[in-house]
Amino acid sequence: MQAVANTVVGSTGKGCLSVRLLGGVALALSLAGAGVHAAEAPQSTPADADTLTEIIVTAQKRGENLTSVPVALSVVTGDALARAGVSTSESLPNLVPGVTFRKGTTNKNSALNIRGIGTLSFSSGAEPSVSTVVDGVVYARSGMAVTDLLDIDRVEVLRGPQGTLFGKNASAGVINIVTAEPQHSFGGYAEASGADNGEVRLRSSISAPISSDLVAQLAAFYGHADGNARNVHNGHDINGYDHKGARAKLQWTPTDAVKVTFIGDYAEADDNCCAESIQIISNSAANVRGLIPALAPVYPSATNKDINNDVDPRTKDRNFGASVQVDWSLPAGTVTSISAWRGWHNVETRDGDFTASYPAYVGSSVPGGSTSLADHGYVDLNQYSQELRYASDLGGRFDYVGGFFFFHTDTKERFTRSDVTCTASTLAALANGNIPCASGSSTYARASGTAVDSVTTNNEALFGQGTYHITDDFRLTFGGRLTHDELDYTFQRVATATGFAGIGASFASANNYSRNDASAKAGVQYDLGPNTMAYFTYSQGYKGPAYNIFFNMAANNTGRLSPETSNAYEVGLKTSALDNKVVASLALFRDDIDGFQTNSFTNINGAVVSTLVNAGTVRTQGVELDFLTRPLPGLTLNGGAAYTDATIVQFACPTGAPATCYYPNGKVLPYAPKWKLTADAAYKLPLPDSVPVGVTIDTSYSWRSDQQMDIGEAPATIQKAYGIWNLGVDFAAPEDRFVVRLYAQNLLNQFYAASKVPDSATSVVNGVAVPSTTYVRLGVPRDAQRILGLGIRTKF
């Protein structure tokens, strides 16, 4: 319900600028009626109203009032996203307590966490713990969801296991994205904004009726930014982007009982991202000579954004698909069919040793030492899905949803690592520390390795969930899902030479599995009053088995990972109080996860690498609060708080793990701050009618406590507590026909890292190893600095 906080808008337009920051409640969604017209566009609450509009969500596959849904749930509307400057899913945690984002070096290894639980892996044989669903279509990989949010009606964040209705990769929660509906009259909007770092964003949407029963909608976007840092090796800007894309909708209503929606979308991203800058934690006098010239500018502070790489980071994505949804209203319910195909192409290029022009020295303390690595990867994924369900009408003694789901994916990946190194024999000839290692000399060698894999998955499921009304105030909820999983893979790595760091010997593997599983949910609800509901639920989470298919795959880690299962308990209270001036929810939760799939470290081909393992048992528990209130006409306040205690109960180090693989019970899971707080306020100034311009001021603040970013809990990988303050002012013509917006994101210029990866390098001086340099690699997001911008928007 949070983002309830960020739901103060009331226009059908969506995008990167708010059209009416106080036109109504962003959560105010209306049901146009039972059956096929559930979950239409939001209706506005007038800015001078002193109550809130009913909040309708589709968290249980049907339109229901938020306060009657027994699920911990946050909702953010498209206009709320726009006001906060959120254009991609990775910034969503700034609006929703209990959600964090782990930014990897490419979209492929980036992921959202809910309540401290998420899966971060390069493997094409593993699935996410947090499911992303867009217009009813499940996205197979978490990287597919790291895309621009275009013409969004609302985003629903469901916390805790949601496998009964949303499937096997929703064991930690669901990000349910609903795009704007076509309007049955001609109209739309166009907007443009510009900000620091050369950022420009353009967005537009238009709806037009073609006939009395056919309406079309087209939305498009373009975005560019130069970047927030520099590669000093070549002077290039980094962490910038070029994005563009479009979505088309065609909605046909041949009868009052049938609605058919065709959707096609295409998005393209070309990012010189995501660089990992280096922060020195400690270094000894013996290795200063080798380290500082090699990595300059690098500082012993946590604020370095620049890099010194001989390979610029780059990620290119193409994300596209088509779907058709048919809703057929019957006398007692609605049949819904969603047929979809999606494709995802991802290309990544990065510097594997995070340094420039190496090997230049032998035995230096430079990260990567006397080795230069360059990585290039490619992913080609196609998925097909079919969901067929029946939802009974609400209002009877027993209401329910049930259906069938089929999901198929084909993934092909290719990854090449190039390695240039000074040979080990040179180390013995050292006389006075670092010496040159020239190309073409006997001390210089080159090798490469290329891995190709193919993965096919099939998932079939029967699901159902129902609510039995024992009395008008007392209800029982129960449901379940029967799942059949299949996964087949082939893998082959070819190396041109052996004995090179980061490149294993040639290797091939193939395997498959087939498995049946079941999960269930049960709960009870009781109405404490006409506007207050209490609930208790028990849910089983299930995420299927996995294979750790990655570049350095070897014989000792080809085994199948067991499924990740969980038992979750939640107690909640939801209310709409004070004559509907306050909407609030409170949830206490505990989730015990067995067979937790996470990254650990193991020895592969003589090198310590990160690999996906069944870590054992972890637990997440805590409390969450969301509220929305309109204390005065024109003023809307909302916010939320989450306390999350996500810890290791028992960690099982994999076979072959190094002796340093020791994670004692009680250690905090990565990307799980104990506290997250959000607050938002918007006020439309009560100006006289004679003033032709409306003025709305909005401000928001998001704060999180210390956050560990490494499961090994290295002190250097803790991101200290920080807060982000945003401020905006809208100047609007009557009926918001034209809006000018001034905004500041991260007004206090707070620096922070979205990821911290520990590492170290050992120096050799006169043939003797000296204390290693300890450093961390920082992933620095775009908004880790003050951003000032101007936007304009017109609607027609």
Short mmCIF file of N, CA and C in Angstrom, two decimals, residues 282-290 763 765 770-771 773:
data_model
loop_
_atom_site.label_atom_id
_atom_site.label_comp_id
_atom_site.label_asym_id
_atom_site.label_seq_id
_atom_site.Cartn_x
_atom_site.Cartn_y
_atom_site.Cartn_z
N SER A 282 42.73 -0.14 2.14
CA SER A 282 44.04 -0.08 2.79
C SER A 282 45.12 -0.42 1.78
N ASN A 283 46.30 0.08 1.98
CA ASN A 283 47.43 -0.31 1.15
C ASN A 283 48.72 -0.08 1.93
N SER A 284 49.71 -0.87 1.63
CA SER A 284 50.98 -0.78 2.36
C SER A 284 51.98 0.05 1.57
N ALA A 285 52.99 0.53 2.26
CA ALA A 285 54.00 1.35 1.59
C ALA A 285 54.68 0.58 0.47
N ALA A 286 54.77 -0.73 0.63
CA ALA A 286 55.48 -1.53 -0.35
C ALA A 286 54.80 -1.54 -1.70
N ASN A 287 53.47 -1.34 -1.72
CA ASN A 287 52.81 -1.46 -3.02
C ASN A 287 52.23 -0.15 -3.52
N VAL A 288 52.48 0.97 -2.83
CA VAL A 288 51.96 2.25 -3.30
C VAL A 288 52.49 2.55 -4.70
N ARG A 289 53.76 2.23 -4.92
CA ARG A 289 54.39 2.52 -6.21
C ARG A 289 53.65 1.85 -7.36
N GLY A 290 53.24 0.62 -7.16
CA GLY A 290 52.56 -0.08 -8.23
C GLY A 290 51.10 0.29 -8.35
N SER A 763 50.87 -8.14 -3.54
CA SER A 763 52.12 -7.65 -4.13
C SER A 763 53.24 -8.66 -3.92
N VAL A 765 57.38 -8.33 -3.93
CA VAL A 765 58.54 -7.45 -4.01
C VAL A 765 59.78 -8.29 -3.68
N VAL A 770 53.93 -9.43 -0.11
CA VAL A 770 53.72 -8.40 0.91
C VAL A 770 52.23 -8.30 1.17
N PRO A 771 51.86 -7.62 2.27
CA PRO A 771 50.42 -7.52 2.58
C PRO A 771 49.63 -7.01 1.39
N THR A 773 46.66 -5.34 -0.95
CA THR A 773 45.81 -4.16 -0.96
C THR A 773 44.36 -4.64 -0.92
#
